[in-house]
Backbone as XML, in Angstrom:
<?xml version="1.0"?>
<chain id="A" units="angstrom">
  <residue number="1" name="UNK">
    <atom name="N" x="56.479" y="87.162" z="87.794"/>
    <atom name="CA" x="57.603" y="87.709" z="88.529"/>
    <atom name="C" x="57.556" y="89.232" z="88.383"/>
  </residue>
  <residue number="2" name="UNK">
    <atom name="N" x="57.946" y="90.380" z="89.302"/>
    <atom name="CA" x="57.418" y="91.511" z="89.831"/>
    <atom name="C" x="58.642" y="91.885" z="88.953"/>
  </residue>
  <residue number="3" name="UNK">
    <atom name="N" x="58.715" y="92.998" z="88.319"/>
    <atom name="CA" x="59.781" y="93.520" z="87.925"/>
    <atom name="C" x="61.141" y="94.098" z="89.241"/>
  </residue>
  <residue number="4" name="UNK">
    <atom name="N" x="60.676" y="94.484" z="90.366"/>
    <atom name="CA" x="61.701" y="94.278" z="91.553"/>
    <atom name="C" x="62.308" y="92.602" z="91.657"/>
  </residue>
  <residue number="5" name="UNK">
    <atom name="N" x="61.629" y="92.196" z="91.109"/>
    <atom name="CA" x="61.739" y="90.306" z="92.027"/>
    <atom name="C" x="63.360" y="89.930" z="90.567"/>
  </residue>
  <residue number="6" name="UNK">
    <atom name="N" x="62.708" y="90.435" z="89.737"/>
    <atom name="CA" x="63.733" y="90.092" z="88.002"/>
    <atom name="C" x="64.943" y="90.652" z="88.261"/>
  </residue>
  <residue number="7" name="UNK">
    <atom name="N" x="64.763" y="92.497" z="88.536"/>
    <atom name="CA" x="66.110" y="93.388" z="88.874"/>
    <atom name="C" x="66.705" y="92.478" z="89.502"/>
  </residue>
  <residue number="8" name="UNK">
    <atom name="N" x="66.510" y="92.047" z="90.754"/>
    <atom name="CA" x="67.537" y="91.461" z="91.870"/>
    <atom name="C" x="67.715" y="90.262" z="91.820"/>
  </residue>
  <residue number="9" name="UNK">
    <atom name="N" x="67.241" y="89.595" z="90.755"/>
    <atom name="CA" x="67.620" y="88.172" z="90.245"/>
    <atom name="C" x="69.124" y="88.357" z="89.544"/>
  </residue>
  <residue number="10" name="UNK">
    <atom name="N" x="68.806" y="89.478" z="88.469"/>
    <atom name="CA" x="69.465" y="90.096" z="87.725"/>
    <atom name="C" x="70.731" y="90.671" z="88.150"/>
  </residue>
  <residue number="11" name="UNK">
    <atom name="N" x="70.741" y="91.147" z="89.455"/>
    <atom name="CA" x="72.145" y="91.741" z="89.952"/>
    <atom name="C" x="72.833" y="90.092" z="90.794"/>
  </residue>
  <residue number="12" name="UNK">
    <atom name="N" x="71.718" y="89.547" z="90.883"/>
    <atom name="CA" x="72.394" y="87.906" z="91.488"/>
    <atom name="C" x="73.340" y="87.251" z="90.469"/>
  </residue>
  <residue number="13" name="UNK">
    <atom name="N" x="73.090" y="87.299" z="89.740"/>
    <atom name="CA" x="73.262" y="86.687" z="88.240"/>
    <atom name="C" x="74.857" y="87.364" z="88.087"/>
  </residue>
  <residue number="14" name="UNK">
    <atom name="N" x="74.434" y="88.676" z="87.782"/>
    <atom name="CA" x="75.840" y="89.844" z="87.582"/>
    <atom name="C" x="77.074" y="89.255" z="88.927"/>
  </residue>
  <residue number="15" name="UNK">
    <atom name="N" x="76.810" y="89.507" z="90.032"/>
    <atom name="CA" x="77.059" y="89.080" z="91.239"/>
    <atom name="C" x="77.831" y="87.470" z="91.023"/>
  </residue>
  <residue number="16" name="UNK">
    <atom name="N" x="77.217" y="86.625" z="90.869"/>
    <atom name="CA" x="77.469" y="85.285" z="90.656"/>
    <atom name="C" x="78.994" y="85.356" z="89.811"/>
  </residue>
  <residue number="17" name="UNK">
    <atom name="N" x="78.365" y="86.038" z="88.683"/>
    <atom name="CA" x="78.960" y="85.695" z="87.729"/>
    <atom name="C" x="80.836" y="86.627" z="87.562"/>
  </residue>
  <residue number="18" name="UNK">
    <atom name="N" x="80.621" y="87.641" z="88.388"/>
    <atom name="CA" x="81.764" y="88.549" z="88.920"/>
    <atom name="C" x="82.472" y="87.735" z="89.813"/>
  </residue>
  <residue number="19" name="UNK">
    <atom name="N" x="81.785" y="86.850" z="90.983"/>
    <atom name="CA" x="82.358" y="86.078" z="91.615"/>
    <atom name="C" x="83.375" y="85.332" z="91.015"/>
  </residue>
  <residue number="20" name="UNK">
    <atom name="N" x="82.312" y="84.279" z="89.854"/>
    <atom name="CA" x="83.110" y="83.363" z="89.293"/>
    <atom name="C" x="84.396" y="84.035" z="89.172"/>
  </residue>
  <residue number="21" name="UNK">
    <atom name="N" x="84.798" y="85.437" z="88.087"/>
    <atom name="CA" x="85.595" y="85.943" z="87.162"/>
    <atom name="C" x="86.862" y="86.303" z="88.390"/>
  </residue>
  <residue number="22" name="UNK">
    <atom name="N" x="86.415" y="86.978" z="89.733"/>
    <atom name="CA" x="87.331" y="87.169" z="90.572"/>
    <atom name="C" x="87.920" y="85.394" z="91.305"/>
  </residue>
  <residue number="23" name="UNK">
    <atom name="N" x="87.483" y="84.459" z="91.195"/>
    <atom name="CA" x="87.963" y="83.137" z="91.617"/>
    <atom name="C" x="88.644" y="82.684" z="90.361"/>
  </residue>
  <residue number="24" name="UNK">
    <atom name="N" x="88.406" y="83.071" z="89.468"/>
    <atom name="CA" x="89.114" y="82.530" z="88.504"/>
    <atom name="C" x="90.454" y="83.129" z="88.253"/>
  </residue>
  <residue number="25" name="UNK">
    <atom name="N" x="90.726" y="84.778" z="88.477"/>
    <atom name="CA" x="91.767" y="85.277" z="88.843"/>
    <atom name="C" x="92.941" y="85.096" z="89.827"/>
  </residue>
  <residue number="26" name="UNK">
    <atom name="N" x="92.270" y="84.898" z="91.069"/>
    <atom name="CA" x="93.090" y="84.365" z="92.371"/>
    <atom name="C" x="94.019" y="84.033" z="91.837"/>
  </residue>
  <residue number="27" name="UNK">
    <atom name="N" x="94.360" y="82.948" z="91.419"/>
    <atom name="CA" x="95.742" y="82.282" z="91.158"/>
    <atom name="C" x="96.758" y="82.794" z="89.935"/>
  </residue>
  <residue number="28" name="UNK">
    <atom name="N" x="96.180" y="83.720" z="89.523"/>
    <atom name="CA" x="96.730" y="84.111" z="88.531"/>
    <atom name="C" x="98.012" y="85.523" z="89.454"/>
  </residue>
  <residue number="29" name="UNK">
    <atom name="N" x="96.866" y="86.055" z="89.981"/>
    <atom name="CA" x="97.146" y="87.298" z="91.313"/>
    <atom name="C" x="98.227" y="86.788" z="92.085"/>
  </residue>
  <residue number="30" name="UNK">
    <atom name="N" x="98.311" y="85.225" z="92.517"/>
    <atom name="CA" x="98.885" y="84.947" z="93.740"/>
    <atom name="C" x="100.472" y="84.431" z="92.782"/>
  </residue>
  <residue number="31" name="UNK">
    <atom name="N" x="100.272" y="83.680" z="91.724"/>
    <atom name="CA" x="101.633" y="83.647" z="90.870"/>
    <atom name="C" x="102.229" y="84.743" z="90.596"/>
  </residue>
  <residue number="32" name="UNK">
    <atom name="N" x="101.694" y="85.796" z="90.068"/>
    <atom name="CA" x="102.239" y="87.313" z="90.050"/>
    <atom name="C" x="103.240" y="87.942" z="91.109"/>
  </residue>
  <residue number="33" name="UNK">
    <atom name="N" x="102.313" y="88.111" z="92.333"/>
    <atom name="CA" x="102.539" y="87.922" z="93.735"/>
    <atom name="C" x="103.920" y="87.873" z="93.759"/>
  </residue>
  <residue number="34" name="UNK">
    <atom name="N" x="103.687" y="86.322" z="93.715"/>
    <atom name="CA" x="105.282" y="85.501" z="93.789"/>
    <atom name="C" x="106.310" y="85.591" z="92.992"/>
  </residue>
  <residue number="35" name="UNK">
    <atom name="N" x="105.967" y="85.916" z="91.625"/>
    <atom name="CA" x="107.137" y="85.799" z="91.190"/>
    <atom name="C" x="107.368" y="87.361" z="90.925"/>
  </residue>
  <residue number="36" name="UNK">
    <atom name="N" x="106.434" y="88.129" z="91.210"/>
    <atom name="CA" x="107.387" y="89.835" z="91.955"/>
    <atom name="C" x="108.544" y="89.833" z="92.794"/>
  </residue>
  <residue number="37" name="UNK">
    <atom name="N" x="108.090" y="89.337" z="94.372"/>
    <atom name="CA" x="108.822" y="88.833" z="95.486"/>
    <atom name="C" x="110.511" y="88.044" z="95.091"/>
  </residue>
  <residue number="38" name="UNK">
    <atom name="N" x="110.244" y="87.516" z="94.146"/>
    <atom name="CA" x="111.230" y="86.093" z="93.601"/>
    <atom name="C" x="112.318" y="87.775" z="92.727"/>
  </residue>
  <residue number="39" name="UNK">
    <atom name="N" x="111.326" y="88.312" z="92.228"/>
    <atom name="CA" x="112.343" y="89.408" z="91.289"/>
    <atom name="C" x="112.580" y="90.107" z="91.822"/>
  </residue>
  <residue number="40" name="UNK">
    <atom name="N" x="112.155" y="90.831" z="92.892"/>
    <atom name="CA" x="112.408" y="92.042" z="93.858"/>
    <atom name="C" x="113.764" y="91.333" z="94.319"/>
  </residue>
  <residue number="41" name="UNK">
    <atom name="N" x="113.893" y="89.926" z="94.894"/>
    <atom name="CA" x="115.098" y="89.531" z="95.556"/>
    <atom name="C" x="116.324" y="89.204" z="94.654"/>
  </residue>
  <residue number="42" name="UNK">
    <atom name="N" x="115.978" y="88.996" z="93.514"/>
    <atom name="CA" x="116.720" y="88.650" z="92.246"/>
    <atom name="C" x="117.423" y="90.051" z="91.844"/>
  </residue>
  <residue number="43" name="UNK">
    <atom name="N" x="116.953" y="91.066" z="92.207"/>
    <atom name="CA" x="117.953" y="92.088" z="91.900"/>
    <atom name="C" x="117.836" y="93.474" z="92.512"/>
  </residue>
  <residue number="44" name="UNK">
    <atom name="N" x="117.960" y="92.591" z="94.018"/>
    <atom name="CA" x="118.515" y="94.330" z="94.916"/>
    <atom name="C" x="119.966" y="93.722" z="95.078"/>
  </residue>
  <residue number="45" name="UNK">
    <atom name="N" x="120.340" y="94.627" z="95.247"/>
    <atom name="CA" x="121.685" y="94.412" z="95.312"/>
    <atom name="C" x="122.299" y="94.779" z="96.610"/>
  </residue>
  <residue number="46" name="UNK">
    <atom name="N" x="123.706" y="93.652" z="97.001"/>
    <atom name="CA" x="123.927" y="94.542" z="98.273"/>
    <atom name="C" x="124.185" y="94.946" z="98.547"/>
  </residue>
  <residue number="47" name="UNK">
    <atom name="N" x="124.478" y="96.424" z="100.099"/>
    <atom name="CA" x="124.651" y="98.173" z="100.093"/>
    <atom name="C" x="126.032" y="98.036" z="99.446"/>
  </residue>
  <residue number="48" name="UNK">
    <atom name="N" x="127.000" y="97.323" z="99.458"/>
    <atom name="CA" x="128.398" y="98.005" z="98.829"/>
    <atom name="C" x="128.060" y="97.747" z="97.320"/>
  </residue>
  <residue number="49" name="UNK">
    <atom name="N" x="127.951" y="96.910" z="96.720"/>
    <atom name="CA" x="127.224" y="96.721" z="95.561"/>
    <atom name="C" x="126.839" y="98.330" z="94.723"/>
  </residue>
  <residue number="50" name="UNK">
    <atom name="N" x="125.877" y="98.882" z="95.503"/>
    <atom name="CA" x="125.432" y="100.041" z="94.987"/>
    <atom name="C" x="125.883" y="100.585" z="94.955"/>
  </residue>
  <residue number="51" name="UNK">
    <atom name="N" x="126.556" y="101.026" z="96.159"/>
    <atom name="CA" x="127.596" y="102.118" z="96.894"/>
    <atom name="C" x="128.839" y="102.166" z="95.373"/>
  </residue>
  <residue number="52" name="UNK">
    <atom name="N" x="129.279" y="100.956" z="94.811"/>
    <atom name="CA" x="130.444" y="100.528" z="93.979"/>
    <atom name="C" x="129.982" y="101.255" z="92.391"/>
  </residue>
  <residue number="53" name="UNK">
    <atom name="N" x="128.150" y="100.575" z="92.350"/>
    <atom name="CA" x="127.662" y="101.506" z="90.942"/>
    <atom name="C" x="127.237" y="102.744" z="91.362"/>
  </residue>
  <residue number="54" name="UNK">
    <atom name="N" x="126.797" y="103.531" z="92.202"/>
    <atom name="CA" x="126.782" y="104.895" z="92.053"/>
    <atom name="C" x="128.068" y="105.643" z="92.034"/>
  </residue>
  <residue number="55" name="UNK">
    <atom name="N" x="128.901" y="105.031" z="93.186"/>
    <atom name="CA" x="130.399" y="105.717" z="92.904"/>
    <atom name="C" x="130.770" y="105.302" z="90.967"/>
  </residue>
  <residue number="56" name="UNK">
    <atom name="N" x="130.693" y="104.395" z="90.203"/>
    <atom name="CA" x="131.309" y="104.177" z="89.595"/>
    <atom name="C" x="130.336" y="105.006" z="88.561"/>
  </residue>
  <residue number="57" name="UNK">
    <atom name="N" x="129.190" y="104.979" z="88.399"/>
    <atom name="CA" x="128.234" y="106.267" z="87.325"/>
    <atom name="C" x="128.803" y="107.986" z="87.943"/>
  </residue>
  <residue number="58" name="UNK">
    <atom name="N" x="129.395" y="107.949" z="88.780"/>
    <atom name="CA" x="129.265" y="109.420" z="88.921"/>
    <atom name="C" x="131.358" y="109.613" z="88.657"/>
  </residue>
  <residue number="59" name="UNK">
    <atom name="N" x="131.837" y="108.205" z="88.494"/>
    <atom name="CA" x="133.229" y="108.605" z="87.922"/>
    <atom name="C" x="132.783" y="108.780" z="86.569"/>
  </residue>
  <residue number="60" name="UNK">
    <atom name="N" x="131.968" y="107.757" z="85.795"/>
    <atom name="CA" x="131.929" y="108.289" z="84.317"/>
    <atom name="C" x="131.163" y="109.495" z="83.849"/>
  </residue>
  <residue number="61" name="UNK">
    <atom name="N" x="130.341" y="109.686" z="84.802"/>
    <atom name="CA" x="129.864" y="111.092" z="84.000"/>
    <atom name="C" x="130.635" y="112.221" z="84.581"/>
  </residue>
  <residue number="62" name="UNK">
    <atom name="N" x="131.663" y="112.267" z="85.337"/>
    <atom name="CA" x="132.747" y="113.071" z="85.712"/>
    <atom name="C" x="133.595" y="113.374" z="84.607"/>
  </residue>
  <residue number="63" name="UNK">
    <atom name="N" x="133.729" y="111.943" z="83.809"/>
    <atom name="CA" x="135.089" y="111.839" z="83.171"/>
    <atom name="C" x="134.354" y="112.377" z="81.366"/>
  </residue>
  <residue number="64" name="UNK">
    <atom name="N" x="132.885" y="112.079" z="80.875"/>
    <atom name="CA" x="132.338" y="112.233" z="80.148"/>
    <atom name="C" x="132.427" y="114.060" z="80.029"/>
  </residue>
  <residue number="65" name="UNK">
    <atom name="N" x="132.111" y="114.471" z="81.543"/>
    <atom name="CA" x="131.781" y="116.346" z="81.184"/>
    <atom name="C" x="133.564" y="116.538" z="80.479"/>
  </residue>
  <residue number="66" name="UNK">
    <atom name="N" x="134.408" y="116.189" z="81.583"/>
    <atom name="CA" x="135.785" y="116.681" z="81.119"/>
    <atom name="C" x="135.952" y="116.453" z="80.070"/>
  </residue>
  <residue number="67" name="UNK">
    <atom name="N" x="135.633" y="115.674" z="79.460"/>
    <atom name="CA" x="135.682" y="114.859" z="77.550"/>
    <atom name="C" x="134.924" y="116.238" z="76.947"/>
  </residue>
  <residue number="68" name="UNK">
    <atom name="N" x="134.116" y="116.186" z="77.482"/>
    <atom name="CA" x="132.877" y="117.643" z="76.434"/>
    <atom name="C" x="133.837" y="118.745" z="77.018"/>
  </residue>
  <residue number="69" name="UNK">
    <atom name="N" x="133.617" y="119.466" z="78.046"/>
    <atom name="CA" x="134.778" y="120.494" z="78.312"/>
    <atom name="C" x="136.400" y="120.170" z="77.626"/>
  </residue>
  <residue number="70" name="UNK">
    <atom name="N" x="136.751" y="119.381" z="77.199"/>
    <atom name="CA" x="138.049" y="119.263" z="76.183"/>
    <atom name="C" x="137.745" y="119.390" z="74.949"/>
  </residue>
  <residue number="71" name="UNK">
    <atom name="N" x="136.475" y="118.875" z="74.396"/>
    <atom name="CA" x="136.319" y="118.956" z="72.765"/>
    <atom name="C" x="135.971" y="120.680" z="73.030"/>
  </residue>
  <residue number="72" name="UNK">
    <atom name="N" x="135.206" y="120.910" z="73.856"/>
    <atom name="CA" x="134.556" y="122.482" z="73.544"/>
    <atom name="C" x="136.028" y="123.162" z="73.277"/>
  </residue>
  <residue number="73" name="UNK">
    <atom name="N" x="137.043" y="123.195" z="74.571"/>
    <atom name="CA" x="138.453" y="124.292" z="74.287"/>
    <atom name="C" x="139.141" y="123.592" z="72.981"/>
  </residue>
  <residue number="74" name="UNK">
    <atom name="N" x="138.713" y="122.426" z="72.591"/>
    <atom name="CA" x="139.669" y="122.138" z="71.045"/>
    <atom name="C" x="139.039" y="123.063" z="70.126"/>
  </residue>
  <residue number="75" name="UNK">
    <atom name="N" x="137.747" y="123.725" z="70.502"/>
    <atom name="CA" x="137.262" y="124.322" z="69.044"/>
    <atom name="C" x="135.934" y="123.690" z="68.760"/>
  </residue>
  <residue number="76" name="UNK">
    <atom name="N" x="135.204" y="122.904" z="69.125"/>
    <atom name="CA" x="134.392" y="122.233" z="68.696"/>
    <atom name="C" x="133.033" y="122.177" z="70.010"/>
  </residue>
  <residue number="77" name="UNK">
    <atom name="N" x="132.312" y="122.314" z="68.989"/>
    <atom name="CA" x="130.710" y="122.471" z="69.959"/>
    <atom name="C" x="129.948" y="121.105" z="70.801"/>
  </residue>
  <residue number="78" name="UNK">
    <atom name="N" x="129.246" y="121.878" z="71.869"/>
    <atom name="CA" x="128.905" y="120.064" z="72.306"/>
    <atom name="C" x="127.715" y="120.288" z="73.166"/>
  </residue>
  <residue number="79" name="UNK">
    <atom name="N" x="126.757" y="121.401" z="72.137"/>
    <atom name="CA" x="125.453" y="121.414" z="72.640"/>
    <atom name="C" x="124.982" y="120.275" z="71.417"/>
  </residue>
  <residue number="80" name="UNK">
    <atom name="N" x="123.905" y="120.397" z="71.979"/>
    <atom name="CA" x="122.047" y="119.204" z="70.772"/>
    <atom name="C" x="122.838" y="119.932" z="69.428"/>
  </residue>
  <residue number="81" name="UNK">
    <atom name="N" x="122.488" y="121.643" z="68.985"/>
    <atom name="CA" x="122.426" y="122.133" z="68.205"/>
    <atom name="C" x="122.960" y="122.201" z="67.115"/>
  </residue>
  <residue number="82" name="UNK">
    <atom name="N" x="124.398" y="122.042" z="67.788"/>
    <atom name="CA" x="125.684" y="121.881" z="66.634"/>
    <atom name="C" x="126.718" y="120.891" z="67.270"/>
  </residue>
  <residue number="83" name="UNK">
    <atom name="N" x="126.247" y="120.002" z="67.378"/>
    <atom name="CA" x="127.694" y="119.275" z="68.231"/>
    <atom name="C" x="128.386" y="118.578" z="67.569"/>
  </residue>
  <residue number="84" name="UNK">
    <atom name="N" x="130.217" y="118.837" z="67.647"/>
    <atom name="CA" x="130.940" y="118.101" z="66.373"/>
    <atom name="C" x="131.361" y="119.584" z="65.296"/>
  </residue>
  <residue number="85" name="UNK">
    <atom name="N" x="130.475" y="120.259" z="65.568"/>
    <atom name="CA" x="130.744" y="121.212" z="64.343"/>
    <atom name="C" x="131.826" y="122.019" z="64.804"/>
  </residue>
  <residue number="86" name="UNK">
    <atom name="N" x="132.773" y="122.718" z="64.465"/>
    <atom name="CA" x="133.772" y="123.687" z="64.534"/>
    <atom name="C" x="132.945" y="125.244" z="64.852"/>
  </residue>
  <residue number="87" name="UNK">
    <atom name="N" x="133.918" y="125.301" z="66.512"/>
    <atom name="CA" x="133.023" y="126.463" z="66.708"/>
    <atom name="C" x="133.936" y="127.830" z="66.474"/>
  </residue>
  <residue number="88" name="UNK">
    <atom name="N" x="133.015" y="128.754" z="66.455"/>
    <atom name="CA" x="133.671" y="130.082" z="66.263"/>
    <atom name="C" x="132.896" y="131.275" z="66.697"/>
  </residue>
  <residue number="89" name="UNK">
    <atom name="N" x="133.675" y="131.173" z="68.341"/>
    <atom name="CA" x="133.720" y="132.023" z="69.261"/>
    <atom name="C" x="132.951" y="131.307" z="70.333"/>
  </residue>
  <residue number="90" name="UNK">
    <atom name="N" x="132.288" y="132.389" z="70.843"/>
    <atom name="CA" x="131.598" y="131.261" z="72.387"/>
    <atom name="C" x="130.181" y="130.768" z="71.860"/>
  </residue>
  <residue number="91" name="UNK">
    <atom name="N" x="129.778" y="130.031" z="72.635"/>
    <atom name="CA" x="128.292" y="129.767" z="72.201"/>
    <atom name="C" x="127.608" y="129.085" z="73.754"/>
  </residue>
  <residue number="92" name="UNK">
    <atom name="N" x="126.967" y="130.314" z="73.735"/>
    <atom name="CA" x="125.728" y="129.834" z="75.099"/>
    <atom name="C" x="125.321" y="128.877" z="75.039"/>
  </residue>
  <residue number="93" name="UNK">
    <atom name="N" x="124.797" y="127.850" z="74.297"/>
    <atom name="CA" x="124.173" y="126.765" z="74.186"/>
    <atom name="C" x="125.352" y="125.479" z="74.569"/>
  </residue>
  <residue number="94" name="UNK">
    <atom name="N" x="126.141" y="125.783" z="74.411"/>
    <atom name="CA" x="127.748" y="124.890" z="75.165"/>
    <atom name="C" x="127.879" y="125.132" z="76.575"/>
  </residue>
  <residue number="95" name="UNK">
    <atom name="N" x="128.024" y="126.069" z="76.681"/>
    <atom name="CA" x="128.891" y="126.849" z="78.068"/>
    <atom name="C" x="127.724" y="126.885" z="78.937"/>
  </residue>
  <residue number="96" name="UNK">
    <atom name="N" x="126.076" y="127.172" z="78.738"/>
    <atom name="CA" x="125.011" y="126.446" z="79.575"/>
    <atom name="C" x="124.743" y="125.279" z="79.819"/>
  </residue>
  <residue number="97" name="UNK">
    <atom name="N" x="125.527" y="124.195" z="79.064"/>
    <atom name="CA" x="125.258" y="122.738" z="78.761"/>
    <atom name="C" x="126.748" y="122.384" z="80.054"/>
  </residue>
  <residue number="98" name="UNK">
    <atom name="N" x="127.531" y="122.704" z="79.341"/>
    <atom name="CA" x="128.726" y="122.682" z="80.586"/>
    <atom name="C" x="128.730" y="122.785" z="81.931"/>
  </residue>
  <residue number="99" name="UNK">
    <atom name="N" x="127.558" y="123.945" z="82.213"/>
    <atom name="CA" x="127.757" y="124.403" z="83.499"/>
    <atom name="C" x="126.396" y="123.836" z="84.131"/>
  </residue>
  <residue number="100" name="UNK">
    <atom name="N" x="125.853" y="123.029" z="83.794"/>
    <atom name="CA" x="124.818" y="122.051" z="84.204"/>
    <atom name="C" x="125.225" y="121.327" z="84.884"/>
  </residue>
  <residue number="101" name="UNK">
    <atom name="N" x="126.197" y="121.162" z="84.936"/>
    <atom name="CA" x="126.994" y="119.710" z="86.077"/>
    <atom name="C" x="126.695" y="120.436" z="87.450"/>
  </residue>
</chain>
């Protein structure tokens, strides 16, 4: 056997045997598939639905800044840096955190 005649036995072989590995996948691919489809429908929700949680995330983080803007005028900090701690005087790291909204 010609060493050309072996190579291309050789990529038959590889070939074959890739086949097998992609047929043996199929069904694995096509359950996936499905039970994506099955979850995609399992939790969209419908337009008022959303409409109800975005209105209702943008009342609490409304009501969350006013909470931080109330602890800040009690005296108290509400950046990463010092938050909780008793402040004394202004502090950029608040009043930039504040005005992020």
């Amino acid at each position: 056997m010609s060493q050309l005649t072996q190579a291309l036995t050789e990529v038959e072989e590889k070939l074959r045997s890739l086949l097998e590995e992609v047929n043996h996948l199929i069904p694995y691919v096509k359950a996936l598939e499905e039970e994506n489809i099955k979850l995609k429908r399992e939790c969209t929700l419908p337009e008022k639905e959303t409409e109800r949680v975005i209105a209702n995330a943008e009342h609490i983080q409304g009501v969350a800044h006013d909470n931080l803007e109330r602890l800040y005028h009690e005296g108290f900090h509400v950046c990463h840096l010092h938050f909780g701690q008793p402040l004394e005087g202004d502090c950029l790291f608040c009043m930039g955190f504040l005005r992020k909204d």
